[in-house]
Structures are given as C-alpha cells and as structure tokens.
Coordinates of C-alpha atoms in Angstrom, one line a residue:
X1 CA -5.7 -1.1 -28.3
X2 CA -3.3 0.7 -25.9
X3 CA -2.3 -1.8 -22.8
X4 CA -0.6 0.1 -20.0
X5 CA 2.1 -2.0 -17.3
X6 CA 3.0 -0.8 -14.3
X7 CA 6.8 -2.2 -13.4
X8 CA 6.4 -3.2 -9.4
X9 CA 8.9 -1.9 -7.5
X10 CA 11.1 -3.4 -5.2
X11 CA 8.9 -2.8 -2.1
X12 CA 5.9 -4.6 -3.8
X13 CA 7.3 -7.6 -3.3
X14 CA 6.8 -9.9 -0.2
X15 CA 9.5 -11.4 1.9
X16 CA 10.0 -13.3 4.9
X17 CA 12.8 -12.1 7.0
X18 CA 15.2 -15.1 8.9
X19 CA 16.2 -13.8 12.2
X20 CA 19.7 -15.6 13.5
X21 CA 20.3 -15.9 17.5
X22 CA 22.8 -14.9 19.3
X23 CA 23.7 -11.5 17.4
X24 CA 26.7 -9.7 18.7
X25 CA 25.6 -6.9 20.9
X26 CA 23.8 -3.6 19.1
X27 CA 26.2 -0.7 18.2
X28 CA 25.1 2.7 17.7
X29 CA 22.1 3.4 15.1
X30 CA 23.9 4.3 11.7
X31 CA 21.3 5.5 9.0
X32 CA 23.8 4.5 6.2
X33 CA 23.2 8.2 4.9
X34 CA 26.3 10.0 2.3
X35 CA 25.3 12.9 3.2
X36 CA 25.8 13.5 -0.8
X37 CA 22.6 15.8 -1.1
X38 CA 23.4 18.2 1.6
X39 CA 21.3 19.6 4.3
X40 CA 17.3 20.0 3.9
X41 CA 16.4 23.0 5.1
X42 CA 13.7 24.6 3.2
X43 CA 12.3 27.8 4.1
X44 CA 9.1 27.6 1.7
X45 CA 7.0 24.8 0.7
X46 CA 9.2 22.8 -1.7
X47 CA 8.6 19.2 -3.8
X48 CA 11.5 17.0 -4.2
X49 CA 12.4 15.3 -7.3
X50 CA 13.1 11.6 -6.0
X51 CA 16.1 9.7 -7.6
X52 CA 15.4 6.6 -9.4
X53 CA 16.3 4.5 -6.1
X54 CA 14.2 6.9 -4.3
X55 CA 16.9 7.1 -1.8
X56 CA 17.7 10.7 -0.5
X57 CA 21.2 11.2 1.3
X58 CA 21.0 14.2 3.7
X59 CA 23.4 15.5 6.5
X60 CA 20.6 17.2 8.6
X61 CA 16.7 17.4 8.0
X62 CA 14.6 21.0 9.7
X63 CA 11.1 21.8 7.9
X64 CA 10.3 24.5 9.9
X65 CA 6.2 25.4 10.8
X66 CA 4.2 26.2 8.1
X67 CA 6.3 24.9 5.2
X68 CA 4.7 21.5 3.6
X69 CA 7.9 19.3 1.8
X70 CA 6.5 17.4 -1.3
X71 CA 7.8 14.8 -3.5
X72 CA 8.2 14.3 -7.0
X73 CA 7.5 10.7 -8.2
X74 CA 10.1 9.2 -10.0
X75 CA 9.7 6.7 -12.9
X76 CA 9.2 3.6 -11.0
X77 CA 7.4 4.7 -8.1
X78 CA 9.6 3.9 -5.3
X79 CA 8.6 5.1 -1.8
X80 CA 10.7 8.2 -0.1
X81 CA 13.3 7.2 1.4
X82 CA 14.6 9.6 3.5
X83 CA 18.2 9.3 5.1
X84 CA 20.1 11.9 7.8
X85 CA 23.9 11.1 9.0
X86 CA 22.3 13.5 11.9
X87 CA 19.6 15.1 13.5
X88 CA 16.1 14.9 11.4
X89 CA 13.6 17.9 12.6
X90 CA 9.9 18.1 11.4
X91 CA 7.9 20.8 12.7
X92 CA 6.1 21.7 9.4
X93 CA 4.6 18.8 7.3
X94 CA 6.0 15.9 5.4
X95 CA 3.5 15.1 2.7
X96 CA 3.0 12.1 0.9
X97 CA -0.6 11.6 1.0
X98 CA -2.8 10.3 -2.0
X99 CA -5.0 12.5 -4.5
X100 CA -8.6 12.5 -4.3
X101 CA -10.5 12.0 -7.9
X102 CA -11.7 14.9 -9.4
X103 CA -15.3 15.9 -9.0
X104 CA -17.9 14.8 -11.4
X105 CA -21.3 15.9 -12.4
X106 CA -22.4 19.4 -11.5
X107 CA -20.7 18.7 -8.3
X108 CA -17.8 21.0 -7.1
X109 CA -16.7 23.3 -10.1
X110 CA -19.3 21.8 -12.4
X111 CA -16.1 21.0 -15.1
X112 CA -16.6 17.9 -17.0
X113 CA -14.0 17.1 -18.9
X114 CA -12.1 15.5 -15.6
X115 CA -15.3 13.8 -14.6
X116 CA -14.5 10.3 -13.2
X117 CA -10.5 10.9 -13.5
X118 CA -9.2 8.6 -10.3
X119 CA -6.8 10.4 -7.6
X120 CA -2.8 10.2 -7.8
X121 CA -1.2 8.1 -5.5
X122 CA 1.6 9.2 -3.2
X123 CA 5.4 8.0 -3.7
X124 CA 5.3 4.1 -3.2
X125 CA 1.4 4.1 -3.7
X126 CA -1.5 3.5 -6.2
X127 CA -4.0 4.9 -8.3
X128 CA -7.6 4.6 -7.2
X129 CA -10.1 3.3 -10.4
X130 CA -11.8 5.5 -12.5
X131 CA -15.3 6.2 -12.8
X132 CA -17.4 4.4 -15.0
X133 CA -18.6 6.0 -18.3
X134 CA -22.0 7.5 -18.7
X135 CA -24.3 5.5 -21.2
X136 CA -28.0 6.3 -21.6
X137 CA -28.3 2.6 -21.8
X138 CA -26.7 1.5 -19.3
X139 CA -24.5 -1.0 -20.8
X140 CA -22.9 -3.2 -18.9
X141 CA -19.4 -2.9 -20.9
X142 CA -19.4 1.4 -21.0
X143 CA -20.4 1.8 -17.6
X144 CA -18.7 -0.2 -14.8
X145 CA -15.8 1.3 -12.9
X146 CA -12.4 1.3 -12.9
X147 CA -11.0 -1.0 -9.9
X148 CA -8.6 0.8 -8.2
X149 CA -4.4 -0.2 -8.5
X150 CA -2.3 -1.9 -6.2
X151 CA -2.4 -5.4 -3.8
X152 CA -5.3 -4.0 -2.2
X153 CA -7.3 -2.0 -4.9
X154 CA -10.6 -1.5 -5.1
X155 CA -13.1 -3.0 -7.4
X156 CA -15.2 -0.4 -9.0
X157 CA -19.0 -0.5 -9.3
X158 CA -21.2 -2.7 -11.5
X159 CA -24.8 -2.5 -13.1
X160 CA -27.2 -3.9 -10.5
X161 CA -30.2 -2.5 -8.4
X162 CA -29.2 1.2 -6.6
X163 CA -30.1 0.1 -3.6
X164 CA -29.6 -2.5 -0.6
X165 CA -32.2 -5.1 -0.8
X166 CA -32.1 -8.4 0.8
X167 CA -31.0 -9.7 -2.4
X168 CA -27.9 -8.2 -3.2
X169 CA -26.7 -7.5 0.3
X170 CA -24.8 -4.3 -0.6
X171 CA -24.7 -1.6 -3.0
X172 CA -23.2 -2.7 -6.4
X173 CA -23.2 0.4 -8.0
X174 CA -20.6 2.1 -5.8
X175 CA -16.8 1.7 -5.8
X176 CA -15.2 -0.2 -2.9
X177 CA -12.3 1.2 -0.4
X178 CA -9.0 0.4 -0.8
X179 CA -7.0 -1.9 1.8
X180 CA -4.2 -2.3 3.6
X181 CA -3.9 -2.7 7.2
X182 CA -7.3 -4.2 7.4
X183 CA -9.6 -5.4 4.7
X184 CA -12.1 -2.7 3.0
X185 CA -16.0 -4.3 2.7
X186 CA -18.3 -3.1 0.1
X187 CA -20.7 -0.5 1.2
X188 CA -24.3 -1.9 2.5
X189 CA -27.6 -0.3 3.4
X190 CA -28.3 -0.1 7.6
X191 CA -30.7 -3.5 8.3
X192 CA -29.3 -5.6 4.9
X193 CA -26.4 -7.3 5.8
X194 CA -25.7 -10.0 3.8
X195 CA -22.6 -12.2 5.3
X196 CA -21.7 -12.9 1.1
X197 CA -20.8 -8.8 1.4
X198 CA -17.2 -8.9 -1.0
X199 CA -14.8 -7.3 0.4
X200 CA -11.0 -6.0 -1.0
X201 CA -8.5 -7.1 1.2
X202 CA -5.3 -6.6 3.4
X203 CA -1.9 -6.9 2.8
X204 CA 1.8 -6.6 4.4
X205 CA 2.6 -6.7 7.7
X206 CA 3.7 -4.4 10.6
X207 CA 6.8 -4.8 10.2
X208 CA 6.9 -2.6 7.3
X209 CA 10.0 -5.0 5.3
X210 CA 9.9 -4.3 2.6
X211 CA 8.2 -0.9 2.6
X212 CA 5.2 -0.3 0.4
X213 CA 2.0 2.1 0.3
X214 CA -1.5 1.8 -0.1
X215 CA -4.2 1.1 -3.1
X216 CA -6.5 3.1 -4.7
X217 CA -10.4 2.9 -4.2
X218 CA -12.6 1.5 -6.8
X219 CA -14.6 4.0 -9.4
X220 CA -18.0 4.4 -9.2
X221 CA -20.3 3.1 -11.9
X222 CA -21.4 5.4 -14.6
X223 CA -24.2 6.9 -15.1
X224 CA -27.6 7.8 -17.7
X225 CA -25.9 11.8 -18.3
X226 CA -22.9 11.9 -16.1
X227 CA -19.8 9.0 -14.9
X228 CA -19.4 7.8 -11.8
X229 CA -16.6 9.6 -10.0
X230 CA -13.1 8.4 -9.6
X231 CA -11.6 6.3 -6.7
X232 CA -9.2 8.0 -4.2
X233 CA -5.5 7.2 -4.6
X234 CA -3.7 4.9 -2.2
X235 CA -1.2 6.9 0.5
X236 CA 2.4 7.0 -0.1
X237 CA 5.3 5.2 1.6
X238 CA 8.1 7.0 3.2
X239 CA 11.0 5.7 5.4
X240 CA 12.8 8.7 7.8
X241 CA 15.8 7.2 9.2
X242 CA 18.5 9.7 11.2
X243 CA 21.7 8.4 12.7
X244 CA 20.6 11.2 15.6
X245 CA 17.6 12.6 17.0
X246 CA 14.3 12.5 14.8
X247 CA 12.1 15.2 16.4
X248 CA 8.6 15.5 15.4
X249 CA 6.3 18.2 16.4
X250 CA 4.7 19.0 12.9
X251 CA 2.7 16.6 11.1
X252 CA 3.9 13.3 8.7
X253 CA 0.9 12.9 6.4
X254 CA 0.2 9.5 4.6
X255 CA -3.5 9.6 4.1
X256 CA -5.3 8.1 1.2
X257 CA -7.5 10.2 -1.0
X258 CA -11.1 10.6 -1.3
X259 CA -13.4 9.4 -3.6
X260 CA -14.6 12.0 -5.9
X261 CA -17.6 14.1 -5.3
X262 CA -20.9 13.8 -7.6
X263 CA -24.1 15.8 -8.3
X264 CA -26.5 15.9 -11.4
X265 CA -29.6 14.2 -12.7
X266 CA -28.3 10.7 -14.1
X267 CA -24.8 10.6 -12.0
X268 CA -23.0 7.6 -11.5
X269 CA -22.1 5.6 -8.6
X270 CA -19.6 7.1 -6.0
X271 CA -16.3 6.0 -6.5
X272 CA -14.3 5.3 -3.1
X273 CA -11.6 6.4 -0.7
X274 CA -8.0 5.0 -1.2
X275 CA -6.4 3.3 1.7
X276 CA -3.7 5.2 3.9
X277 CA 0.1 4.7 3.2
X278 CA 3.0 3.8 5.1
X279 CA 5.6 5.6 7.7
X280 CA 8.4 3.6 8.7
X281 CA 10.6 6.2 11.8
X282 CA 14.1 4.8 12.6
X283 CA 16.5 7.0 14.5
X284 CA 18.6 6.5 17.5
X285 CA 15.8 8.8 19.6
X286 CA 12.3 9.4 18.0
X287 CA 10.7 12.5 20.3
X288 CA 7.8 14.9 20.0
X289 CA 4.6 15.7 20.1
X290 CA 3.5 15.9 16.6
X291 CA 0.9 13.9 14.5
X292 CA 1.3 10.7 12.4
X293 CA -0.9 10.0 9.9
X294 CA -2.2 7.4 7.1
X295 CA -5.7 7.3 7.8
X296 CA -7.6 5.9 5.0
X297 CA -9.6 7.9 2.3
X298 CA -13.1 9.1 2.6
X299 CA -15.3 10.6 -0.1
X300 CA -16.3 14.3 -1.2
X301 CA -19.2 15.2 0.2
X302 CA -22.0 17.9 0.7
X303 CA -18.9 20.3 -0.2
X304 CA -16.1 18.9 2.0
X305 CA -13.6 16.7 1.8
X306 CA -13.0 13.5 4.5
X307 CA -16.9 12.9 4.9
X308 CA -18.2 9.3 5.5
X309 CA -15.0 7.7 6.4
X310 CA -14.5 4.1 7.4
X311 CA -13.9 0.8 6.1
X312 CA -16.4 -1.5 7.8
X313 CA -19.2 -1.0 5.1
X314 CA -21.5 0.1 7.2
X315 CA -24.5 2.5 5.1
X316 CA -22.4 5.7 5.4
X317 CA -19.4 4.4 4.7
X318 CA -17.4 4.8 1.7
X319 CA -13.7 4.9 2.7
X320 CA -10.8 2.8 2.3
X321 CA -8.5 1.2 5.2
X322 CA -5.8 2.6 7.6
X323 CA -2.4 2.4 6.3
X324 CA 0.4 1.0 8.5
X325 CA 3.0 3.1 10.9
X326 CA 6.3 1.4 12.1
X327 CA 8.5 3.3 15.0
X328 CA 12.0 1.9 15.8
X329 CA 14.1 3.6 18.6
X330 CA 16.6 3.1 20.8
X331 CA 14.7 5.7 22.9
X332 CA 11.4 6.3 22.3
X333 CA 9.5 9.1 23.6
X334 CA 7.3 10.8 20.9
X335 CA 3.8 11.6 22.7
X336 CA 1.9 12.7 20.0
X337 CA -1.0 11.1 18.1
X338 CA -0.6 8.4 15.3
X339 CA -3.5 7.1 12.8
X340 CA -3.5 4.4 13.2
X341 CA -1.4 3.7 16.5
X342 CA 1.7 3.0 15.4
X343 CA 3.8 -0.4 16.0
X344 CA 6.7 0.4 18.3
X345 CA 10.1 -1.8 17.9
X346 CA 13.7 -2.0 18.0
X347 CA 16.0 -0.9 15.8
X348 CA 16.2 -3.0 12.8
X349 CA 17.9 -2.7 9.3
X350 CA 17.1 0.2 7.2
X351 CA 17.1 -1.6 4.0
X352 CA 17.2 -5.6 3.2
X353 CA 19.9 -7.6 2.1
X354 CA 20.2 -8.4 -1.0
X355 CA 17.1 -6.4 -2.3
X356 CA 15.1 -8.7 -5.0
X357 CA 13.7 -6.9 -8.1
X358 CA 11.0 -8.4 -10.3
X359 CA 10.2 -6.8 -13.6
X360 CA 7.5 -7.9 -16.1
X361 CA 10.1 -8.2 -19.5
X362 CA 7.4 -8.5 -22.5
X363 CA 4.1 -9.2 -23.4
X364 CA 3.2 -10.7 -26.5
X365 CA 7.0 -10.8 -27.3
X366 CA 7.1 -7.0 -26.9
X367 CA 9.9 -5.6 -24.5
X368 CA 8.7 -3.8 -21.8
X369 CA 10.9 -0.7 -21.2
X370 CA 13.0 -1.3 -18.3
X371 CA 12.0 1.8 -16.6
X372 CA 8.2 1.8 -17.0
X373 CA 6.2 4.5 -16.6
X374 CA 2.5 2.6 -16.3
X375 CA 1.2 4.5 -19.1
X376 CA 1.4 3.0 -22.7
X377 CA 4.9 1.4 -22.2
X378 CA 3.3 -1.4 -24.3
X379 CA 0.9 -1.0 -27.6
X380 CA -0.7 -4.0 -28.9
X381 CA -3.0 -4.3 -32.1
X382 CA -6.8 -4.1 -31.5
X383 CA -6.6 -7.2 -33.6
X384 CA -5.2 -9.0 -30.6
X385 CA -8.4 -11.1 -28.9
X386 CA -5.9 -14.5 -28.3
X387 CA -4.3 -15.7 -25.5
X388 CA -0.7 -13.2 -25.3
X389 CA 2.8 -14.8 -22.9
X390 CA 3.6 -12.3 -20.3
X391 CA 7.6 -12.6 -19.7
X392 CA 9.2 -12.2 -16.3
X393 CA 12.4 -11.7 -14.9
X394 CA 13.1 -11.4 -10.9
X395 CA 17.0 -10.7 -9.4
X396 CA 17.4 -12.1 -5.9
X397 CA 14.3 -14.3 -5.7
X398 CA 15.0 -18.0 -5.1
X399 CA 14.0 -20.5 -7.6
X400 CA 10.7 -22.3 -7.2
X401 CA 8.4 -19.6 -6.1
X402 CA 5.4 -18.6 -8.3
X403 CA 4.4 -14.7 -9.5
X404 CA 1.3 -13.4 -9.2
X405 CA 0.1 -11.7 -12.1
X406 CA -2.6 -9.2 -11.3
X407 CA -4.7 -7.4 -14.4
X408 CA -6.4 -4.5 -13.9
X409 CA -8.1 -3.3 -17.1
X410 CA -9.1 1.1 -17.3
X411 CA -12.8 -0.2 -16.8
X412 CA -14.6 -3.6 -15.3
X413 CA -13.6 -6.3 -13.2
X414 CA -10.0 -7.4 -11.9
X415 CA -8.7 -10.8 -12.8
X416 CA -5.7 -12.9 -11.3
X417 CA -3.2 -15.7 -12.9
X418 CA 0.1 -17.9 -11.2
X419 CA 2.8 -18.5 -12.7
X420 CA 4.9 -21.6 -13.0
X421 CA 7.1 -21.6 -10.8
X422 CA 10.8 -19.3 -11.4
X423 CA 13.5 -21.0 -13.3
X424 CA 17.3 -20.6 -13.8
X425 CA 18.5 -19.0 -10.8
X426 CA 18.2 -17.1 -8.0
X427 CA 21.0 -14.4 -9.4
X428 CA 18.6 -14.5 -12.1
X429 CA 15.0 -15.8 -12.8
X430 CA 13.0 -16.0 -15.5
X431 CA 9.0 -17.6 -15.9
X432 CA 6.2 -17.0 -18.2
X433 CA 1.8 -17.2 -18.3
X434 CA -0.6 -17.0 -21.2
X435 CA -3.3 -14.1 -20.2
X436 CA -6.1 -12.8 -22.5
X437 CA -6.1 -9.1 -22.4
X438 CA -9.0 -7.6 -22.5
X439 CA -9.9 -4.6 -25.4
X440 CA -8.7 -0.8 -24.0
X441 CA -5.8 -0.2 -21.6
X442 CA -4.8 -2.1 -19.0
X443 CA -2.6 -2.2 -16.0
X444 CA -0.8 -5.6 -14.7
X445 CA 0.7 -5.7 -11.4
X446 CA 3.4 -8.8 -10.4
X447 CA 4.5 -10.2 -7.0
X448 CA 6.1 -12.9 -5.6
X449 CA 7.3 -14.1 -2.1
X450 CA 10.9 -14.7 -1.2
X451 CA 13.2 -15.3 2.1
X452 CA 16.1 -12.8 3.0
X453 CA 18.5 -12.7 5.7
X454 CA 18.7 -10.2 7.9
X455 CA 20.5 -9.7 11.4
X456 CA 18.1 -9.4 14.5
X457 CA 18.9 -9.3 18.0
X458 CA 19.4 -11.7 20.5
X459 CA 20.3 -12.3 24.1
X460 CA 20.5 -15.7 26.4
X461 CA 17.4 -14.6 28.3
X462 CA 15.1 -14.1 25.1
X463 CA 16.6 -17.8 24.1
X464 CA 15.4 -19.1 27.3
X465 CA 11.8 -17.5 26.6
X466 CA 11.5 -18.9 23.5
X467 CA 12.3 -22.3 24.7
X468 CA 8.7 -21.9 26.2
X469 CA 6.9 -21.6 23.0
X470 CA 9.3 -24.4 21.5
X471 CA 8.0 -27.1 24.2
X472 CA 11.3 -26.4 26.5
X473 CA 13.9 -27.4 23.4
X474 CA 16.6 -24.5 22.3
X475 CA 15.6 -22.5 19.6
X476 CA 18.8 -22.2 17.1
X477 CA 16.8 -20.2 14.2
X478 CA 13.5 -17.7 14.1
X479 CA 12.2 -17.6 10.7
X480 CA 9.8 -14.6 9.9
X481 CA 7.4 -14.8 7.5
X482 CA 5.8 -11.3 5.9
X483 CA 2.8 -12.4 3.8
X484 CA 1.9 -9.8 1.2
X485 CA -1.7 -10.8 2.3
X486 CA -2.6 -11.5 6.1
X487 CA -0.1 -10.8 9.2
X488 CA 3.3 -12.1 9.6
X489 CA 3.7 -15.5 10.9
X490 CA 6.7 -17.0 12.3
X491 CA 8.5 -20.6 12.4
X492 CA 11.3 -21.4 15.6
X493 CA 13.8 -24.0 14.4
X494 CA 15.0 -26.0 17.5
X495 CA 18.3 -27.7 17.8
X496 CA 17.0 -31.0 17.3
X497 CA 15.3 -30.0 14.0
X498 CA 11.8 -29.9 15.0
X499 CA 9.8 -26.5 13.7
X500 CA 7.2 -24.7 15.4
X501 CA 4.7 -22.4 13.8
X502 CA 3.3 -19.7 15.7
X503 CA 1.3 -16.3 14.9
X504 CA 4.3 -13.1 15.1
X505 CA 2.9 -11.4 18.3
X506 CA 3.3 -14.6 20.0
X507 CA 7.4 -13.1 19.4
X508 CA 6.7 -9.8 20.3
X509 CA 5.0 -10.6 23.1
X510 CA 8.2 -11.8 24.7
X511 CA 10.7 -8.9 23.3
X512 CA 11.6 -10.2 20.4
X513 CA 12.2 -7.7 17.8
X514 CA 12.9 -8.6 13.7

C-alpha cells in the first residue's frame, strides 16, 4: 500500500500581516533582485528550471512576441518568483497555466491507457483528481473519483442517479470545480436547485501574502466500460517584481485546466475544470496594454477546449473558480484586460519576514524526506488498517496554533483532522494526530495560521481617517488578518487598548494599503 505526501510549501500557509503606523516615508521600489542569473532574453520558447526557493534573480526581463517562457517545477512546488534589478518586458507570453486531464473514452485520440489521468498543476499549484475506475458493477469503492489537490480541491464524483432530480439536487456523478477566489458549487440540472447543493470552497485573500495557486478539479466517476475523465489542474502562482519598469503588452497566463473530455458507450462521469492561479505585479511603473489571466478551468468538449465554463453550477457548467491578480505600483497605468479584474495597491514587501515553513516529518514513525516529491515519499505495509501518528514540524509559526491536516486519497472522498495545538517554540515547533489511512495512495496536505510583521505605510491624514472607524480614538496598530478560507479581515488597536474588528475593504476604502 503506497501512501503518497505532498510537503506544503511555504506559500500554503496562511498569515495575518500586522501593519505598524507611522512608517517613515516610502523610498524607491527595490526588487531585492542579485542579478546572479543574468539577463532573460530568450529568442525561442524556453522552460526554466526553478531553483529549490523558486526564486529567480535577473538583471533585465524582454520575451519578445511569439515566444511562450515556461517553467520547470522544482521539487517542492514553490511558485515562480520572478525578480529584475531593472526593467521587466513581456510582449510574448509568461505561462504558468494548469494541465487539462487527458481525454478518456473514444474521445479525442481514442488512447486508453491515460484515460482518467488528472491535469498538472502550474508552479505553486495543484493537481485536479483522477477519474474514477471503470467497473461493470458499479461498485461504490472502484468507481468514485479522485478529489482534486490543494485548499480548494475538488471532490470527485460518486455513485448516485445520472441525473438532477428533485431528490438529489445536483449531479453526483460529475467531478466538482476547483476554488479559489470564489467558491466552486457542484453542477445541477436547469429547474432543480436544491439550496443543500455542496459546494468546494475559497481560500486566500487579495492580498496575495503569502502567494499560492489554485486547486485541481474533482475526477469524474467511473464508468460500466470506460473511467470517468480526470480533473483539470489548479493555475500556477507567479510573482514579477522589477526595481524599474514592468511593461506588459503580451499575455501572463495563469488559467486552470480543463476537465478531461469523454465519449464511449459506458463512460464515466466528467471530471472538472481546475481553478485559475495567481499573479502578484510589483514594479516601480506597471504599463501596457497586454492581457492578464487566471481564469478558471472549463471542460473538453464537442472537440475544443474551454467549453462550459463557470463556477456557479448552473446545468452547463462544469468549471472551477477564478484565480486571484494583485497589481502594486507606484505608477500604475497598464490598460489592458485582466481575468478576473485585478486588485490594484501600493507597493508592499516582496517577500515576508521571517518566512514560516511547515513540513509533515513522519507518518507511522517513518521520516518523510525533507524534500518531497508527492509521489511515494512514504511506503506503508498493506497490513496497516490502525490508526498511524502523523509528525509535524513548522519554523516561524508561533506556539499555540493548530495544523490542519487534509487527506486526499487517489480515489473517494476527502477527509479533514486538527491538530493539538504547536509545542516547543516558535524557532521551532513540533505537534502530532492519529489518522486512519485509507488502502491505495494517498496525498495529505498541512496548514496552519500565523501572524508576521511587516512594514506598511502610513501618514497623519490616514491616522485621522481611521479614527472614524475606531469611534474617534487614535489607532496605534492595524492588525491584518489573511484567512486561508474567506477574505481578509482586519483589527484597529487604539491607544487606549480597545480593538475594533472590521471587514479589510472597510481599510482600503480609505487608502490604506498592507
């Protein structure tokens, strides 16, 4: 019995982010780039093999039209990011968009030996679900899907009637979308709502601190002759930041990836699109006329790809939800389209203080390797039907706060266990749970929330405005909060010691900026 764990990477994990006022006045944007690797300046299309920080350190950035820059995974799936000392040019493409699954059944190439394989996620992102196995019996155990991986991941599709009927409400044999920005609701027929619809949903924040990508979309179930087809893979997660100009007239591509097309007598369920990624801009100008993207995924259909998009579950719906774009400028004058529109804000810092790691260190007293690759890094005996201790160990994170453990098994439903809360110390923490594994391979997924400090600005007149959300008393201390799931609240801290809670666009709303 093979059990497969996925290390989280740094960006997985939630934080809140403590803004201090006053802040000295802003200086000049500085990227915090080497330069070490050089200019980027390819002249054909070209992948690039990420570090293990995923942290690229160039001098100057030009992709010239018609050249598409890719890159290479590394072990631990960090997002891109992408640093310039100076100018950062797009006018070709910047790809980091998540796979679609494979086609299944006679449709597409007609191959079967990839039939219900999920779609790849994008640097920073996740794996959609696969598609559930094909069984003449329809057995509950062979043929439900694969939920797809990540905070937001898909379930996949269970036995059940194929159709909405005012019993069910919705479609059960069908994978659901991925989410991110917004939740992702289970596919229902036109004239059946049912309000109990489930639904996968949301996570992070606009702010885009820490940076993470999208989830995959849930596997269809399988069917009498053929699976159902994979889930689309989650969109990637890429930070640009350029101490100059960051001039876009090409195309940065974050999309999730479709579900995979199916055809056949006795096909499965449709498996469904991944949700779109993350694209986080910071330069001293952002300009252009180009195109951001990290739409969600749709499904393979009729021959094309992108068909039935959307998240809202409607009938012909089988997509997952829109990703998250972040612009920070001092001048900001890019005119081009973003999906979805993207959040516009200050400049803010490129990376966290302090960054916080969590790692899960064994399972059933097995070390995990400490650069995991997701895919067998821990073999347990098919003998193994108790209760196993899943070990962690977290850098940076304060005492006291709890891990979710999240376990995602090849095929079937998703299940969910806290933690005790983190002992030792913040340097270094260490807690541990009992989980039952189910038989087959598996995927478990940790995170946890945390406070960092960061700098923020701050001015006399944006203290006097939020002395009126503060019932008139000075505000010494803005504490913002990133959930992993919902939007980002916030807390003011008044002189006096009294705290007010408040949603975060009430801050933005008056020019404050984290």
């Amino acid at each position: 019995m093979n059990h497969h764990f996925r290390h989280v990477p740094r960006p997985v994990l939630v934080a809140a982010l403590l803004a201090l006022l006053p802040v000295a006045s802003a200086q000049a944007f500085n990227s915090g780039s080497t330069g070490a690797d050089g200019v980027l300046n390819p002249t054909v299309n070209t992948e690039v093999e990420l570090p293990a920080s995923g942290i690229l350190n160039y001098t100057t950035v030009n992709i010239p039209a018609g050249v598409t820059v890719k890159f290479k995974r590394n072990t631990t799936n960090t997002p891109v990011y992408l640093l310039a000392s100076s100018d950062v040019t797009i006018a070709g493409t910047i790809d980091v968009t998540g796979q679609d699954a494979k086609a299944t059944g006679t449709y597409g190439d007609g191959a079967q030996g990839d039939d219900g394989i999920p779609g790849e996620a994008g640097p920073g992102g996740w794996a959609g679900g696969r598609g559930g196995r094909d069984d003449a019996q329809q057995r509950a155990a062979i043929i439900r899907g694969g939920s797809g991986l990540g905070p937001g991941g898909g379930p996949g599709g269970v036995e059940g009637a194929d159709g909405c009927t005012a019993a069910t409400g919705y479609w059960k044999y069908v994978g659901m979308g991925g989410a991110y920005a917004s939740n992702a609701v289970k596919t229902y027929g036109r004239n059946c709502y049912n309000p109990g619809v489930p639904f996968t949903t949301g996570y992070g924040s606009a702010l885009l601190q820490p940076l993470v990508g999208g989830s995959g979309g849930g596997g269809g179930r399988g069917g009498t002759n053929y699976p159902g087809s994979g889930g689309g893979a989650g969109g990637g997660a890429i930070l640009i930041a350029a101490s100059g100009t960051l001039r876009i007239t090409g195309k940065i591509d974050a999309q999730g990836g479709d579900g995979g097309g199916l055809l056949g007598t006795g096909a499965g369920g449709q498996g469904a699109g991944g949700s779109g990624g993350a694209i986080r801009l910071v330069a001293s100008t952002v300009t252009g006329n180009g195109a951001l993207s990290a739409a969600g995924g749709c499904i393979n259909y009729n021959n094309a790809r992108r068909q039935r998009c959307g998240s809202t579950g409607y009938s012909d719906e089988f997509g997952g939800s829109e990703g998250r774009i972040r612009v920070e400028g001092e001048s900001i004058t890019f005119t081009g389209t973003s999906t979805p529109a993207y959040v516009r804000g200050d400049v803010g810092p490129v990376f966290i203080a302090n960054s916080p790691s969590l790692r899960i260190s064994s399972v059933a007293g097995k070390a995990v390797p400490a650069a995991p690759t997701g895919i067998n890094d821990v073999t347990l005996p098919a003998t193994t039907t108790e209760a196993v201790v899943v070990q962690f160990e977290s850098i940076n994170v304060p005492v006291g706060n709890t891990i979710k453990l999240r376990l995602v098994p090849a095929y079937g439903a998703t299940s969910e266990v806290v933690t005790p809360a983190i002992a030792g110390s913040t340097a270094a923490g260490t807690t541990e749970v009992s989980v039952t594994l189910p038989q087959g391979p598996s995927t478990l997924q940790a995170t946890t929330t945390y406070t960092v400090v960061v700098a923020s600005l701050g001015d006399e007149a944006l203290g006097e405005r939020l002395k009126r959300l503060a019932d008139n008393q000075t505000v010494e201390t803005v504490e913002v909060t990133v959930a992993l799931e919902g939007g980002a609240r916030a807390k003011l801290l008044t002189r006096s010691g009294q705290a007010f809670d408040l949603p975060y666009e009430a801050l933005s709303a008056i020019g404050f900026r984290s």
